[in-house]
mmCIF file of C-alpha atoms in Angstrom:
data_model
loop_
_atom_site.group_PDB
_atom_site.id
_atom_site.type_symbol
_atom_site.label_atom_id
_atom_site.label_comp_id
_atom_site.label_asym_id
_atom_site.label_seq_id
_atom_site.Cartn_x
_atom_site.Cartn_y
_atom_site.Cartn_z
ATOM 1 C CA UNK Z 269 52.220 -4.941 -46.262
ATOM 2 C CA UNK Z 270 53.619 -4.725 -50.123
ATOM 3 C CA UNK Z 271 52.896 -7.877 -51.062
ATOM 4 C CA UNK Z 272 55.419 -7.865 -54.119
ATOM 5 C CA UNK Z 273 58.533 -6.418 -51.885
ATOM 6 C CA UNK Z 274 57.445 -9.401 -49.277
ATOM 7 C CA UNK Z 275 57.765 -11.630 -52.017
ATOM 8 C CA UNK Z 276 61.060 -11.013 -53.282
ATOM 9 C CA UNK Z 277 62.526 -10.565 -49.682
ATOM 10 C CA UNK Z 278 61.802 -14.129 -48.787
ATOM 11 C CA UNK Z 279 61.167 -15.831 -52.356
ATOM 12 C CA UNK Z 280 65.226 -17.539 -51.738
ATOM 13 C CA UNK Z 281 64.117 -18.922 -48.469
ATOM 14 C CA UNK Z 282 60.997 -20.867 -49.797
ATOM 15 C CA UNK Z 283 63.277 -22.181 -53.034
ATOM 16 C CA UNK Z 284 65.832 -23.456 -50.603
ATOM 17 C CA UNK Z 285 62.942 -25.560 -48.290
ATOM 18 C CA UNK Z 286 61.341 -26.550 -52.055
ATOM 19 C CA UNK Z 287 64.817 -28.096 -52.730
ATOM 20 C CA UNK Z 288 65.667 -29.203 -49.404
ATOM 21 C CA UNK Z 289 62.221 -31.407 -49.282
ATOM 22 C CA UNK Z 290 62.858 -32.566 -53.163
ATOM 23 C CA UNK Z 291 66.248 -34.509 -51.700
ATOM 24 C CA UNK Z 292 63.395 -36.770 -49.091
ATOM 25 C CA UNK Z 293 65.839 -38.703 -46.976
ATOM 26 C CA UNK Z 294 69.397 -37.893 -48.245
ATOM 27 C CA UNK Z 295 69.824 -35.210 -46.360
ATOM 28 C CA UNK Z 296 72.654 -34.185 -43.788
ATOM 29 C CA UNK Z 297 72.582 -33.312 -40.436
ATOM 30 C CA UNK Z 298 72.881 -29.859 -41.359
ATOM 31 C CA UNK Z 299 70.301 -29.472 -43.889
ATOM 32 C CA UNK Z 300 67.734 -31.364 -41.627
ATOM 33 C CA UNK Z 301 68.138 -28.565 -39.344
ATOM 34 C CA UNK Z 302 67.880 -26.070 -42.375
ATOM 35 C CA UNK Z 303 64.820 -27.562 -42.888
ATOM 36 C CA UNK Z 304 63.362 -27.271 -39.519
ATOM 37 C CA UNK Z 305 64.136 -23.561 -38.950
ATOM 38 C CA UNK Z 306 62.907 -22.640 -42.866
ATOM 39 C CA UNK Z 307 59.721 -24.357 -41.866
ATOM 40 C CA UNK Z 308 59.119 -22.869 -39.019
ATOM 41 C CA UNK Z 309 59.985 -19.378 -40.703
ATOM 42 C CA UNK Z 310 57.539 -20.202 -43.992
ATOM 43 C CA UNK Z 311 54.736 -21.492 -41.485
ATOM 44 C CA UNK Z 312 54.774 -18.120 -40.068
ATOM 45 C CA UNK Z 313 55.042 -16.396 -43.282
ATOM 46 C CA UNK Z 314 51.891 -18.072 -44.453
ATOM 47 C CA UNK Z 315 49.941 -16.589 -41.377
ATOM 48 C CA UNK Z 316 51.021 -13.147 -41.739
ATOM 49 C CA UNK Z 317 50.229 -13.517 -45.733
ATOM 50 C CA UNK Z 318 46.667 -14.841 -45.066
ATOM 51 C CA UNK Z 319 46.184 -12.248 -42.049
ATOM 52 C CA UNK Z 320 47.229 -9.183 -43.929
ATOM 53 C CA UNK Z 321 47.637 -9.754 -47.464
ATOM 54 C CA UNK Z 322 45.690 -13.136 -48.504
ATOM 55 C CA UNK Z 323 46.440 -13.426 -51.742
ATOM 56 C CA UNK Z 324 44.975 -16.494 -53.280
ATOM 57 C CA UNK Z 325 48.114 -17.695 -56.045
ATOM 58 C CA UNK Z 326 50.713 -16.956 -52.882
ATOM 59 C CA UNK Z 327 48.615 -18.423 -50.234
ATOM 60 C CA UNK Z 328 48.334 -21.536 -51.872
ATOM 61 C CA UNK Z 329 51.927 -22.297 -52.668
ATOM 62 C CA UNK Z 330 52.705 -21.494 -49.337
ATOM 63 C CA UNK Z 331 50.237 -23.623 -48.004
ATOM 64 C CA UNK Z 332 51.557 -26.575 -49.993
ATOM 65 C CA UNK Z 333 55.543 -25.703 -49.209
ATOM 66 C CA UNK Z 334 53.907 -25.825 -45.476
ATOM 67 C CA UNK Z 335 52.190 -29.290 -45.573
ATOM 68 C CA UNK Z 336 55.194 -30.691 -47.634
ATOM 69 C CA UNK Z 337 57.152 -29.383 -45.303
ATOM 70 C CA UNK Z 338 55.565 -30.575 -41.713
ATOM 71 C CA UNK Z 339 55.120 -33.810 -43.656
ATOM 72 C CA UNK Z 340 58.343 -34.314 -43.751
ATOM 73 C CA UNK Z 341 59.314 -33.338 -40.334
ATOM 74 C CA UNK Z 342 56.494 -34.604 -37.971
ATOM 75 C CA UNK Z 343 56.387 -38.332 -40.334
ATOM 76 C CA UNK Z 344 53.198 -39.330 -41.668
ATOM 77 C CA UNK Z 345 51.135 -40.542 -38.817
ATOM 78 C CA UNK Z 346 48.144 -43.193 -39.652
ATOM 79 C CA UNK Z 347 44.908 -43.841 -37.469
ATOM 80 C CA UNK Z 348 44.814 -47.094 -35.933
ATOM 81 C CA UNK Z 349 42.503 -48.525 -33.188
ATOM 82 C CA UNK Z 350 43.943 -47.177 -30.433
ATOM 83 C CA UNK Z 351 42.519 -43.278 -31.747
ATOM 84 C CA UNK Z 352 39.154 -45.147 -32.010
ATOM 85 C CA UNK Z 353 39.491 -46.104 -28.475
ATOM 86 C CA UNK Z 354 41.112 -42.715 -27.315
ATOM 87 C CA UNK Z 355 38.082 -41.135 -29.244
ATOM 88 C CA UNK Z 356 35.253 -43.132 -27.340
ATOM 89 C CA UNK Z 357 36.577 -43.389 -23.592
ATOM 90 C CA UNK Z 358 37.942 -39.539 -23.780
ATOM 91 C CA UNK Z 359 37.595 -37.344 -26.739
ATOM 92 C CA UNK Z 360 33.997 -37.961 -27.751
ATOM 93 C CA UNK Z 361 32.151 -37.860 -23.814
ATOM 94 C CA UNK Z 362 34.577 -34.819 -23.334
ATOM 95 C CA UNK Z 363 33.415 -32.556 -26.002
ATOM 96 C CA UNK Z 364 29.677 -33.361 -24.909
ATOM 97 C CA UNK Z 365 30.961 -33.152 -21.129
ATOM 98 C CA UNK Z 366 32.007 -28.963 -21.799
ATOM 99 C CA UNK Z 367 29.552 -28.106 -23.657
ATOM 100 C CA UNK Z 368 26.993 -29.332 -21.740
ATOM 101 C CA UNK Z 369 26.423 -25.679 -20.143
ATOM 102 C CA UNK Z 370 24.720 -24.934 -24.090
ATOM 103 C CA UNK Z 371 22.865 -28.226 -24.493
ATOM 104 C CA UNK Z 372 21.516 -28.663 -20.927
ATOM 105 C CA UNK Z 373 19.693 -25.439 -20.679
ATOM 106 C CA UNK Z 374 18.758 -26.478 -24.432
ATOM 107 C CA UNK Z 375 16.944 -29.605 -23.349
ATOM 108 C CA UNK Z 376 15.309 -27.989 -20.547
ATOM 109 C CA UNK Z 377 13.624 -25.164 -22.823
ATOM 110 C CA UNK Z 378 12.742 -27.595 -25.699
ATOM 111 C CA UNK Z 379 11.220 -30.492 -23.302
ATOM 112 C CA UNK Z 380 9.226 -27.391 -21.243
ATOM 113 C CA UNK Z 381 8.262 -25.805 -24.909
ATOM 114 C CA UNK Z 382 6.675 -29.516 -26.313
ATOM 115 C CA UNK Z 383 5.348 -29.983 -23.443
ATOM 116 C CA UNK Z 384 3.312 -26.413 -23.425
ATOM 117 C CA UNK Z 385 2.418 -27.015 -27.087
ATOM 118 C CA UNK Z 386 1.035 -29.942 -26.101
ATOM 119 C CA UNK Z 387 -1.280 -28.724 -23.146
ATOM 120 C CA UNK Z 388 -2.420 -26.055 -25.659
ATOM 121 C CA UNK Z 389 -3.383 -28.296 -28.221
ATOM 122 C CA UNK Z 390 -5.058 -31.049 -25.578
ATOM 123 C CA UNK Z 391 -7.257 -28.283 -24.137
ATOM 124 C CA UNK Z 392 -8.349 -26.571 -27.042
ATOM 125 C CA UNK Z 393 -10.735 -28.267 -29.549
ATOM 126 C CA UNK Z 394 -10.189 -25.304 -31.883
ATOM 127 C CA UNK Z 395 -6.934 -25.981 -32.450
ATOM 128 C CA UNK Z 396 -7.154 -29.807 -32.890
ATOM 129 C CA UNK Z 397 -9.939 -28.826 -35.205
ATOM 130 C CA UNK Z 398 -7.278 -27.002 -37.150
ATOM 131 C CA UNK Z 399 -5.108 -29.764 -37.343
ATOM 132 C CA UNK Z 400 -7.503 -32.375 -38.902
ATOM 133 C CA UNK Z 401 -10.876 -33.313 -39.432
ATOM 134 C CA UNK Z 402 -12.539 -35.502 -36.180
ATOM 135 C CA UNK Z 403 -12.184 -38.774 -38.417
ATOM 136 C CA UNK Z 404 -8.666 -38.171 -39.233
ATOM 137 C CA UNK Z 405 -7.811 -37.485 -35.717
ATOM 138 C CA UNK Z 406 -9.770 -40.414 -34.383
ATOM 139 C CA UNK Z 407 -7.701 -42.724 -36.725
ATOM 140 C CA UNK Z 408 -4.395 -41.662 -35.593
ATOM 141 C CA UNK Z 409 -5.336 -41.600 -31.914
ATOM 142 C CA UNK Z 410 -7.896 -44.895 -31.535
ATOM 143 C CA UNK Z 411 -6.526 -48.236 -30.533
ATOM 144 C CA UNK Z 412 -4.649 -49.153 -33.409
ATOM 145 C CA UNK Z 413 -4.328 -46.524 -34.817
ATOM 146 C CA UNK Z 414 -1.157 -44.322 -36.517
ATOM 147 C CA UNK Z 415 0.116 -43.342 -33.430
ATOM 148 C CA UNK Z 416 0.547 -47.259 -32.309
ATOM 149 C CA UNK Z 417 1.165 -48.736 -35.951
ATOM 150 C CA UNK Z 418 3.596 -46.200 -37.021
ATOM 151 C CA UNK Z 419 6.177 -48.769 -35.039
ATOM 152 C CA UNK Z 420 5.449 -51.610 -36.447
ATOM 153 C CA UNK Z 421 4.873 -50.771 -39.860
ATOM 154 C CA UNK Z 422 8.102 -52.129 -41.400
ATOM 155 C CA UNK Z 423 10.436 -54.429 -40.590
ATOM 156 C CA UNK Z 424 12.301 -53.724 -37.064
ATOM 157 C CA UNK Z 425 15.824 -54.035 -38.864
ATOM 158 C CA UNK Z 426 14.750 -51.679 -42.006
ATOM 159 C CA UNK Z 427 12.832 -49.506 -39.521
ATOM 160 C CA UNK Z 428 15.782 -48.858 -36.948
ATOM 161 C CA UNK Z 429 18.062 -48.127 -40.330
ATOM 162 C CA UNK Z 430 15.627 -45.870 -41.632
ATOM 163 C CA UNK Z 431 15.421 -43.996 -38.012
ATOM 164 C CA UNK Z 432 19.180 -44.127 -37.632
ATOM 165 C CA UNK Z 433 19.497 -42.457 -40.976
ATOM 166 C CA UNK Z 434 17.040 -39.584 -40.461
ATOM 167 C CA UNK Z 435 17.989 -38.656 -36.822
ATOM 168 C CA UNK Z 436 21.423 -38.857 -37.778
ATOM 169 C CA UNK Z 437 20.961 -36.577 -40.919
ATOM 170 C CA UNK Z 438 19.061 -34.197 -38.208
ATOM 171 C CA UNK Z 439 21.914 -33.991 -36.007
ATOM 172 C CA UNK Z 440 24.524 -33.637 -38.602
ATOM 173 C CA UNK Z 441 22.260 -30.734 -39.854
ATOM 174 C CA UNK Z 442 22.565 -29.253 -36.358
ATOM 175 C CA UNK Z 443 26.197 -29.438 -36.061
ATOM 176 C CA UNK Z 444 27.201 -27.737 -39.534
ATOM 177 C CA UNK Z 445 23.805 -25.068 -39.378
ATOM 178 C CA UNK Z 446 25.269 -23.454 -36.439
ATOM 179 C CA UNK Z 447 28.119 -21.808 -37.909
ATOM 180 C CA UNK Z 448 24.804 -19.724 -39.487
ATOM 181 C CA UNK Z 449 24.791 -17.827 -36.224
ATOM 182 C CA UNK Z 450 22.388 -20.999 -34.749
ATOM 183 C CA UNK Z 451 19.311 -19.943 -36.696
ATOM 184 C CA UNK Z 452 18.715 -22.824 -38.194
ATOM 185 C CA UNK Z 453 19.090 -24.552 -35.127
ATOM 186 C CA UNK Z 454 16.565 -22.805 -33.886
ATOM 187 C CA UNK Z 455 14.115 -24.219 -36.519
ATOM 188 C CA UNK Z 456 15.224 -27.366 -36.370
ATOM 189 C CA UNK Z 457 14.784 -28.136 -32.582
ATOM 190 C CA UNK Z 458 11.055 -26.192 -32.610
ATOM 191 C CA UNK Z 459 9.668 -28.103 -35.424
ATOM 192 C CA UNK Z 460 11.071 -31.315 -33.391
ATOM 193 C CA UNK Z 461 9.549 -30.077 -30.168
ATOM 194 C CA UNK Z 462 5.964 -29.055 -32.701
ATOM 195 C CA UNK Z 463 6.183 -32.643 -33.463
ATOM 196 C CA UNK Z 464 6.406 -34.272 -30.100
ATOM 197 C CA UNK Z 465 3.408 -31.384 -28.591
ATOM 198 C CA UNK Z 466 1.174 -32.676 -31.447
ATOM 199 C CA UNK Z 467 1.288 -36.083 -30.454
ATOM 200 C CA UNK Z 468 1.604 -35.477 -26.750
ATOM 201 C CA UNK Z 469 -1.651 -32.689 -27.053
ATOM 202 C CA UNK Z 470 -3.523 -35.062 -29.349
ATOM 203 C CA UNK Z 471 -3.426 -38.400 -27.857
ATOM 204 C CA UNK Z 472 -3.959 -36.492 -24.387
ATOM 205 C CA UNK Z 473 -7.285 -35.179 -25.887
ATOM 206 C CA UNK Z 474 -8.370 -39.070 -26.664
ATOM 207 C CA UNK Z 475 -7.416 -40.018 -22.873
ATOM 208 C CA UNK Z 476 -4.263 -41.900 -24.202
ATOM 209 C CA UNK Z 477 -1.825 -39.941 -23.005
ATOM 210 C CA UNK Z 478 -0.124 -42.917 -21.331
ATOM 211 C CA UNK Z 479 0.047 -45.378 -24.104
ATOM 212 C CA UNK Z 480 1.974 -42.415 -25.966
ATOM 213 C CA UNK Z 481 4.555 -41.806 -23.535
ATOM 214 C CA UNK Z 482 4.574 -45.742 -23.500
ATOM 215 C CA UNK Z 483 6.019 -45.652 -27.053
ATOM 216 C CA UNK Z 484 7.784 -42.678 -27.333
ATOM 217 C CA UNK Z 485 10.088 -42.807 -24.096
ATOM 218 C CA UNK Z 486 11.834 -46.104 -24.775
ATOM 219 C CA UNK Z 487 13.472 -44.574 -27.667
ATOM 220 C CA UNK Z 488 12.671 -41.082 -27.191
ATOM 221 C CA UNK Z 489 14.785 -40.374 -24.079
ATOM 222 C CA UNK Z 490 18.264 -41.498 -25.854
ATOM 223 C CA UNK Z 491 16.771 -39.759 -29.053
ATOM 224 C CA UNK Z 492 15.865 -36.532 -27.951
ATOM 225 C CA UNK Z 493 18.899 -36.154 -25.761
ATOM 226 C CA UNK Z 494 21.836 -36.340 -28.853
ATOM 227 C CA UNK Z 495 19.463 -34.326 -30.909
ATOM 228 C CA UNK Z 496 19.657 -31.313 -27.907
ATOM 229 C CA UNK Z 497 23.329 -32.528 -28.062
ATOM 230 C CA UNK Z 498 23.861 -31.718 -31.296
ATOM 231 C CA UNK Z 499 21.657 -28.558 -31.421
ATOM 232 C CA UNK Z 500 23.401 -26.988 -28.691
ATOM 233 C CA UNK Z 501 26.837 -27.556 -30.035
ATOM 234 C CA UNK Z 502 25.320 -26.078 -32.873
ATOM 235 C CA UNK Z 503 24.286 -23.209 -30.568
ATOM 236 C CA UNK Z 504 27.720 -22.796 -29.480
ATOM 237 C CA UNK Z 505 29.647 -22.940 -33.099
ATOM 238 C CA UNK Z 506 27.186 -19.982 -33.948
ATOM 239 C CA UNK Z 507 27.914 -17.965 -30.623
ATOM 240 C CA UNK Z 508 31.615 -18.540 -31.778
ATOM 241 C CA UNK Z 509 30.763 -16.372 -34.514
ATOM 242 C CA UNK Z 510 29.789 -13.807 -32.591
ATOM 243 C CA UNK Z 511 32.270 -13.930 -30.025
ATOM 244 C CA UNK Z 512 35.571 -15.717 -30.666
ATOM 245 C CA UNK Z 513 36.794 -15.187 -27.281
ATOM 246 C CA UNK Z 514 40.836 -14.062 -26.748
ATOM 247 C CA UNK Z 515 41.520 -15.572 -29.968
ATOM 248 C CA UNK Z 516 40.766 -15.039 -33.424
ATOM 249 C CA UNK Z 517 37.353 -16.082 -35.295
ATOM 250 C CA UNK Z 518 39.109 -18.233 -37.713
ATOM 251 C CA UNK Z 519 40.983 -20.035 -35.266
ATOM 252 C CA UNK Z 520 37.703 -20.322 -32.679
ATOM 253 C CA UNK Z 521 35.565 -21.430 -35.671
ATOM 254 C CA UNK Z 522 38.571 -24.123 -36.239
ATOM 255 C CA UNK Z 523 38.528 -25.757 -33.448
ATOM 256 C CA UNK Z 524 35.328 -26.004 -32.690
ATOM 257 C CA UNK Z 525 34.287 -27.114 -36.279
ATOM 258 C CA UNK Z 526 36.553 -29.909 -35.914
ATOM 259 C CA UNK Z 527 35.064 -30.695 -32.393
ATOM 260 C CA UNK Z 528 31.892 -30.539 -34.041
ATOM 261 C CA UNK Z 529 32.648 -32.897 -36.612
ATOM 262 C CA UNK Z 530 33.736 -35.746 -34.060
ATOM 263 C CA UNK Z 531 30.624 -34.402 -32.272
ATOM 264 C CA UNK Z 532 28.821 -35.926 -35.358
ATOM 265 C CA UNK Z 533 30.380 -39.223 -35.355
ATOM 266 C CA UNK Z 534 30.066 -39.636 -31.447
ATOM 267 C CA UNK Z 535 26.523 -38.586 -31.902
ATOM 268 C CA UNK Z 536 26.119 -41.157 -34.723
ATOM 269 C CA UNK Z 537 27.147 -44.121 -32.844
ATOM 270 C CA UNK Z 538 24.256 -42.790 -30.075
ATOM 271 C CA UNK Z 539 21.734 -42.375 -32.802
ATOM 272 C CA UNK Z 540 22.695 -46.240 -33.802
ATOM 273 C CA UNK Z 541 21.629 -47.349 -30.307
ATOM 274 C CA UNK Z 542 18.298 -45.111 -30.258
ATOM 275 C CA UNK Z 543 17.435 -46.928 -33.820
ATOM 276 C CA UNK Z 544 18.094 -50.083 -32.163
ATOM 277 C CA UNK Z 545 15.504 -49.482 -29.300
ATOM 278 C CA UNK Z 546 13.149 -47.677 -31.494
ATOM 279 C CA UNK Z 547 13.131 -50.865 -34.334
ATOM 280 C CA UNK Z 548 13.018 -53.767 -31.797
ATOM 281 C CA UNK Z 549 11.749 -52.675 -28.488
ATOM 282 C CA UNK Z 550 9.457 -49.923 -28.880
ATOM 283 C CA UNK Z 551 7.057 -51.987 -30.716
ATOM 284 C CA UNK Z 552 7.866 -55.250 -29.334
ATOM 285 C CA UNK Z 553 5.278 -57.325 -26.852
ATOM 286 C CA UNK Z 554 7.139 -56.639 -24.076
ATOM 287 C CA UNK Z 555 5.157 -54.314 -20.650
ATOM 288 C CA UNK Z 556 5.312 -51.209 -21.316
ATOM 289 C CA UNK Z 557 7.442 -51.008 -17.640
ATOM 290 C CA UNK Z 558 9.854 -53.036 -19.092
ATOM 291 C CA UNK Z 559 9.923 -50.967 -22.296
ATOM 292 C CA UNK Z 560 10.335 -47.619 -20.728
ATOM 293 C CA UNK Z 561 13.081 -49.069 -18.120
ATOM 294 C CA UNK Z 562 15.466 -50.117 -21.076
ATOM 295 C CA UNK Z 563 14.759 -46.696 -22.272
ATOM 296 C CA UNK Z 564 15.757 -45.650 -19.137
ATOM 297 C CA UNK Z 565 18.468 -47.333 -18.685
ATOM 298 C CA UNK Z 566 19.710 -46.141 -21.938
ATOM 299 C CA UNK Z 567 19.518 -42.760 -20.734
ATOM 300 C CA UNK Z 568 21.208 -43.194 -17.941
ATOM 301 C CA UNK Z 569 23.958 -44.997 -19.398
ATOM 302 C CA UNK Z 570 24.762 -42.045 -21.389
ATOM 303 C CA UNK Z 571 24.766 -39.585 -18.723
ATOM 304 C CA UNK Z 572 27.446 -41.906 -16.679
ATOM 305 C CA UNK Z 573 29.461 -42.214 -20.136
ATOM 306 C CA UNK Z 574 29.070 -38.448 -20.136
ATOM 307 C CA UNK Z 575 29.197 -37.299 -16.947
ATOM 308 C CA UNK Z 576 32.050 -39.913 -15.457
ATOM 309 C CA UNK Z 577 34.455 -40.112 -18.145
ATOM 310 C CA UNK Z 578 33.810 -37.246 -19.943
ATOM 311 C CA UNK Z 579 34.596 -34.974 -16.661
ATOM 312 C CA UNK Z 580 37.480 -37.148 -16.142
ATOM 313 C CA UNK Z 581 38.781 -36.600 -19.365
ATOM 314 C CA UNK Z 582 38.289 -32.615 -19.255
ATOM 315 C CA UNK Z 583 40.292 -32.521 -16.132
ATOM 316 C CA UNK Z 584 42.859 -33.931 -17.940
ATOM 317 C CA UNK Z 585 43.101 -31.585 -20.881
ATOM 318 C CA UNK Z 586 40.935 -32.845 -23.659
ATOM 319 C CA UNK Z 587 38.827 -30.958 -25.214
ATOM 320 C CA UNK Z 588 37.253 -33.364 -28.443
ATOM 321 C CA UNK Z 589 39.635 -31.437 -30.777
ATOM 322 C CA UNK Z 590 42.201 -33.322 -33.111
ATOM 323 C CA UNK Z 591 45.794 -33.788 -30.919
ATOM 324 C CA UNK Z 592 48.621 -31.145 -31.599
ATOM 325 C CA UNK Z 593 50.377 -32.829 -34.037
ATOM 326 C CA UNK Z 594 47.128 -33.172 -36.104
ATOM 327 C CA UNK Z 595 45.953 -29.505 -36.175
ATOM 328 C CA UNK Z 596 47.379 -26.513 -38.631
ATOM 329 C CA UNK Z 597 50.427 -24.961 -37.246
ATOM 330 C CA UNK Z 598 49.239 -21.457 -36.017
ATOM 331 C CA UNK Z 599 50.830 -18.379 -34.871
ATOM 332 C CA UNK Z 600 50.153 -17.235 -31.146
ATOM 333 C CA UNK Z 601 48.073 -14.306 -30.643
ATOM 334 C CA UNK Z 602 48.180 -11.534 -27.929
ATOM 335 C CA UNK Z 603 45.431 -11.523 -25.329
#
């Protein structure tokens, strides 16, 4: 496309919407309609610049004219409570309802690989050796020791902040690394899964095996389960890299980026509760039964939230992107 001869052929036609959104609210019946049509018209003229000749100077004007322009004839719209709601009950457990074919499978894998990494460490002395000296390793697996304290060194209400904050960075991380064709991802989840085989292969070596799991799965079940969350959403934005699918990459990438995004939020508010459990029940006097079973329960409270409304709300049409009014106008492509 000549860039300069598409200019000049439709330079009138973007003057006319400048001046027809400059007038705001005196306008007639007539030029409302005006309006309408030229925006429509410069909306697609925008697409076909940035698809085939994306200058940056052109692109840019056009993209303002646009927003002015669907500003003025969609209205401002403002969040309120009720999208908090709609986000919580339907958008939110949708998004993690489809793409639970990619985080599933990712759970499955990670829990089998920490739990190999584990039996390998537990049942070779040669590679404990490598991971400490026997004192050191004694003092994080005795009674008492790092493994127990590491739950009770701080305050519970600093100590669920500080977890909130870390797993939710980790997630977050997951999320905006997959666009990187899910390499990162990749690393991420395995030196999580490293982590958890260390503990489970060293404290298995000292016979406490079950005082481990004791203090891991209250939290740990909630924990681990928006971490796979977020990695395999992750896993997907990078497979939408490679394969966009009948539509184009840009457009793939854009929606799920911004389903990713609430994914993060949604994800957050999970990570809050697992900080919760971690700060005040995990190290709290409580049987370790009792601790486990709210961990449980946790768990399975998720997987209803997931599983019940989310499917409901996937039948329906959502999908955990922003609503049509709120997403870029976009030309329709040929399958």
């Amino acid at each position: 496309m000549d860039l300069d001869v598409y200019v000049t052929a439709h330079r009138a036609e973007w003057e006319r919407l400048d001046l027809l959104l400059r007038k705001g609210g005196r306008l007639t019946g007539a030029e409302a309609d005006e309006l309408v049509s030229l925006y429509q018209r410069t909306a697609t003229h925008l697409s076909l610049v940035q698809s085939t000749a994306p200058d940056p100077q052109l692109t840019a004007r056009l993209t303002q004219l646009v927003a002015r322009a669907r500003a003025t004839v969609t209205g401002t719209r403002r969040s309120s409570w009720r999208d908090a709601t709609r986000f919580l009950t339907a958008g939110f457990p949708a998004a993690v309802y489809r793409s639970r074919h990619w985080w599933v499978p990712t759970a499955l894998l990670s829990t089998l690989l920490a739990v190999l990494i584990g039996w390998w460490i537990g049942t070779h002395p040669e590679v404990q050796a490598s991971i400490g000296a026997p004192t050191e390793l004694r003092e994080m697996t005795r009674p008492g020791g790092q493994y127990e304290t590491y739950y009770s060194s701080h305050p519970a209400a600093s100590f669920a902040a500080q977890v909130w904050t870390n797993n939710a960075q980790a997630a977050a991380m997951c999320l905006v690394l997959g666009a990187f064709l899910g390499i990162p991802v990749l690393g991420i989840l395995f030196l999580n899964m490293l982590n958890l085989g260390v503990g489970i292969g060293l404290m298995s070596a000292a016979g406490r095996l079950d005082v481990f799991l004791g203090l891991v799965l209250p939290h740990g079940l909630l924990e681990l389960t928006a971490v796979f969350v977020a990695a395999g959403t992750g896993l997907r934005l990078g497979w939408t890299v490679i394969d966009p699918g009948l539509t184009t990459r840009r457009a793939a990438l854009a929606e799920q980026g911004r389903a990713a995004v609430g994914m993060a939020i949604g994800l957050a508010l999970v990570l809050f509760v697992s900080g919760l459990i971690e700060g005040f029940v995990t190290p709290s006097g409580l049987p370790t039964w009792a601790r486990i079973a709210i961990g449980i329960a946790a768990e399975l409270a998720f997987l209803a939230y997931v599983y019940v409304l989310g499917r409901r709300a996937s039948r329906t049409g959502t999908t955990g992107d922003l609503d049509e009014p709120d997403r870029s106008a976009a030309l329709p492509t040929a399958a």
